[in-house]
CSV table of C-alpha atoms in Angstrom, one decimal:
chain,number,residue,atom,x,y,z
A,1,ARG,CA,0.0,0.0,0.0
A,2,TYR,CA,2.8,2.4,0.8
A,3,ARG,CA,5.4,2.6,-1.9
A,4,GLY,CA,7.3,5.3,-3.7
A,5,PHE,CA,9.9,6.0,-6.4
A,6,ILE,CA,13.4,7.2,-5.6
A,7,ASN,CA,14.1,9.5,-8.6
A,8,THR,CA,16.1,12.6,-8.0
A,9,LEU,CA,16.7,15.6,-10.2
A,10,ALA,CA,20.1,17.4,-10.3
A,11,ASP,CA,20.2,21.0,-11.5
A,12,ALA,CA,22.1,21.9,-14.6
A,13,ASP,CA,25.3,22.2,-12.6
A,14,GLY,CA,25.0,18.7,-11.3
A,15,THR,CA,24.0,19.7,-7.8
A,16,LEU,CA,20.9,18.2,-6.1
A,17,ARG,CA,18.7,20.9,-4.7
A,18,ARG,CA,15.2,19.6,-5.5
A,19,MET,CA,13.5,16.3,-6.0
A,20,PRO,CA,10.1,15.2,-7.4
A,21,LEU,CA,7.5,14.6,-4.7
A,22,VAL,CA,5.0,13.2,-7.2
A,23,ILE,CA,5.2,11.9,-10.8
A,24,ALA,CA,2.4,11.3,-13.2
A,25,HIS,CA,2.4,8.0,-15.1
A,26,GLY,CA,-0.5,6.5,-17.0
A,27,GLY,CA,-2.9,9.2,-15.7
A,28,THR,CA,-2.1,8.5,-12.1
A,29,LEU,CA,0.0,10.4,-9.6
A,30,HIS,CA,2.6,8.4,-7.7
A,31,PRO,CA,4.4,9.5,-4.5
A,32,SER,CA,8.2,9.6,-3.9
A,33,LEU,CA,9.6,7.3,-1.3
A,34,ALA,CA,9.9,10.3,1.1
A,35,LEU,CA,6.3,11.3,0.5
A,36,ALA,CA,5.0,7.7,1.0
A,37,THR,CA,7.0,7.4,4.1
A,38,ALA,CA,5.7,10.7,5.5
A,39,LEU,CA,2.1,9.6,4.8
A,40,ARG,CA,2.7,6.2,6.6
A,41,ALA,CA,4.3,8.0,9.5
A,42,ARG,CA,1.3,10.3,9.9
A,43,GLY,CA,-1.2,7.4,9.4
A,44,LEU,CA,-2.5,9.0,6.2
A,45,ASP,CA,-3.4,7.1,3.0
A,46,ARG,CA,-3.1,10.0,0.6
A,47,ALA,CA,-1.7,13.5,0.2
A,48,VAL,CA,-3.7,16.5,-1.1
A,49,VAL,CA,-2.5,17.9,-4.4
A,50,GLY,CA,-3.7,21.4,-5.0
A,51,ARG,CA,-3.1,24.9,-6.3
A,52,ASP,CA,-3.4,28.3,-4.6
A,53,GLU,CA,-2.2,31.9,-5.4
A,54,ASP,CA,1.4,30.8,-4.9
A,55,GLY,CA,1.1,27.8,-7.3
A,56,PRO,CA,0.9,24.0,-7.0
A,57,TYR,CA,1.5,22.2,-3.7
A,58,VAL,CA,1.4,18.8,-2.1
A,59,GLU,CA,-0.2,18.7,1.4
A,60,VAL,CA,0.6,16.1,4.0
A,61,GLY,CA,-1.4,16.7,7.2
A,62,ALA,CA,-0.5,20.3,8.3
A,63,THR,CA,2.5,20.5,6.0
A,64,ARG,CA,2.0,22.2,2.6
A,65,MET,CA,5.0,21.6,0.3
A,66,PRO,CA,5.2,23.9,-2.7
A,67,VAL,CA,6.0,22.1,-6.0
A,68,ASP,CA,6.6,23.2,-9.5
A,69,ALA,CA,4.5,22.2,-12.5
A,70,ARG,CA,6.4,18.9,-12.7
A,71,GLY,CA,5.9,18.0,-9.1
A,72,ASN,CA,9.5,18.9,-7.9
A,73,THR,CA,10.1,20.6,-4.6
A,74,LEU,CA,13.2,22.2,-3.0
A,75,LEU,CA,15.2,20.1,-0.5
A,76,ARG,CA,16.0,21.7,2.9
A,77,PHE,CA,19.1,20.0,4.3
A,78,ASN,CA,20.1,20.3,7.9
A,79,GLY,CA,23.7,20.1,6.8
A,80,GLY,CA,25.9,17.4,5.3
A,81,SER,CA,25.1,13.7,5.1
A,82,GLN,CA,26.7,13.2,8.6
A,83,HIS,CA,23.6,15.0,10.1
A,84,TYR,CA,21.4,12.1,9.0
A,85,PRO,CA,22.5,9.1,11.2
A,86,ALA,CA,23.1,5.7,9.8
A,87,LEU,CA,23.3,2.3,11.5
A,88,SER,CA,25.2,-0.7,10.3
A,89,ALA,CA,23.0,-3.7,9.4
A,90,LYS,CA,25.6,-5.9,10.9
A,91,ASP,CA,25.3,-4.1,14.3
A,92,LEU,CA,21.5,-4.2,14.1
A,93,LEU,CA,21.4,-8.0,13.3
A,94,ARG,CA,23.8,-8.9,16.1
A,95,GLY,CA,21.9,-6.9,18.7
A,96,ALA,CA,24.4,-4.2,19.2
A,97,VAL,CA,21.8,-1.5,18.7
A,98,ASP,CA,19.3,-0.7,21.5
A,99,PRO,CA,15.8,-1.0,20.0
A,100,ARG,CA,14.7,2.0,22.1
A,101,ALA,CA,17.1,4.1,20.0
A,102,LEU,CA,14.8,3.5,17.0
A,103,SER,CA,11.5,3.8,18.9
A,104,GLY,CA,9.3,6.6,17.5
A,105,LYS,CA,11.7,7.2,14.6
A,106,VAL,CA,11.3,6.9,10.8
A,107,VAL,CA,13.8,4.5,9.6
A,108,PHE,CA,14.9,4.0,6.0
A,109,VAL,CA,16.6,0.7,5.1
A,110,GLY,CA,19.0,0.6,2.2
A,111,SER,CA,22.5,0.1,1.0
A,112,SER,CA,25.5,2.3,0.9
A,113,ALA,CA,27.5,0.1,-1.5
A,114,ALA,CA,29.6,2.2,-3.7
A,115,GLY,CA,28.8,0.0,-6.7
A,116,LEU,CA,25.2,1.1,-6.6
A,117,ASN,CA,26.3,4.7,-7.5
A,118,ASP,CA,23.5,6.2,-5.5
A,119,VAL,CA,25.4,9.2,-4.3
A,120,HIS,CA,24.7,12.8,-5.2
A,121,VAL,CA,26.4,16.1,-5.1
A,122,ALA,CA,24.2,18.3,-2.8
A,123,ALA,CA,24.5,21.9,-2.0
A,124,VAL,CA,25.7,21.0,1.4
A,125,ASP,CA,27.9,17.9,0.7
A,126,ARG,CA,29.8,16.6,-2.2
A,127,VAL,CA,28.9,12.9,-1.4
A,128,PHE,CA,25.3,12.6,-0.2
A,129,PRO,CA,23.8,9.1,-0.3
A,130,GLY,CA,20.5,8.7,-2.0
A,131,LEU,CA,18.9,7.1,1.0
A,132,LYS,CA,19.8,10.1,3.1
A,133,VAL,CA,18.3,12.4,0.4
A,134,GLN,CA,15.0,10.5,0.9
A,135,ALA,CA,15.4,10.9,4.7
A,136,ALA,CA,16.0,14.7,4.4
A,137,MET,CA,12.9,15.1,2.3
A,138,ALA,CA,10.8,12.9,4.7
A,139,GLU,CA,12.0,15.1,7.5
A,140,ASN,CA,11.0,18.2,5.6
A,141,LEU,CA,7.5,16.8,5.2
A,142,LEU,CA,7.2,15.6,8.8
A,143,THR,CA,8.6,18.7,10.5
A,144,GLY,CA,7.1,21.3,8.1
A,145,ARG,CA,10.5,22.8,7.3
A,146,VAL,CA,9.7,24.0,3.8
A,147,LEU,CA,11.7,26.0,1.3
A,148,ALA,CA,9.5,28.0,-1.2
A,149,VAL,CA,10.2,30.2,-4.1
A,150,PRO,CA,7.5,32.9,-4.2
A,151,SER,CA,5.4,33.0,-7.3
A,152,TRP,CA,6.3,36.6,-7.8
A,153,SER,CA,10.1,36.0,-7.6
A,154,SER,CA,10.7,36.0,-11.4
A,155,ALA,CA,9.0,39.4,-11.8
A,156,PHE,CA,10.9,40.8,-8.9
A,157,ILE,CA,14.3,39.6,-10.3
A,158,LEU,CA,13.5,41.1,-13.7
A,159,ALA,CA,12.5,44.4,-12.1
A,160,ALA,CA,15.6,44.5,-10.0
A,161,CYS,CA,17.8,43.8,-13.0
A,162,VAL,CA,16.0,46.6,-15.0
A,163,LEU,CA,16.4,49.0,-12.2
A,164,THR,CA,20.0,48.2,-11.6
A,165,GLY,CA,20.7,48.5,-15.4
A,166,ALA,CA,19.0,51.8,-15.6
């Protein structure tokens, strides 16, 4: 019931600053892994996709995440990948991790194998594992820490350039 895609979208300079929250395929909207995880963590079975005066958005509970026309949203990182803790599967399986340390937390299970090539250049870190990108976006959705570009920003930038040039 809860599943999501893991696609990311680097900017033209190769830096990851945004990712798709939803994609349309076959006339149906599909959630990203981060969005599906946030829905599951909140006990919700769907997000609200809407549009207001600032443009399109995806709403999960009380969090409204602005998206562009293609369903992409800006990532808000807390810092480099070291700010998103990881546990060794080996330690977990041999009982070296206290289960209480995971209680009440959202946990992503994945691999950090270099051969998978699931690392990204992020604005805050040159080597940011894909699983931690998903964790960062899920955290954005669950905490309401949202980055938004105002709908009027393009007009403002144009006006500032014209005024500066004049």
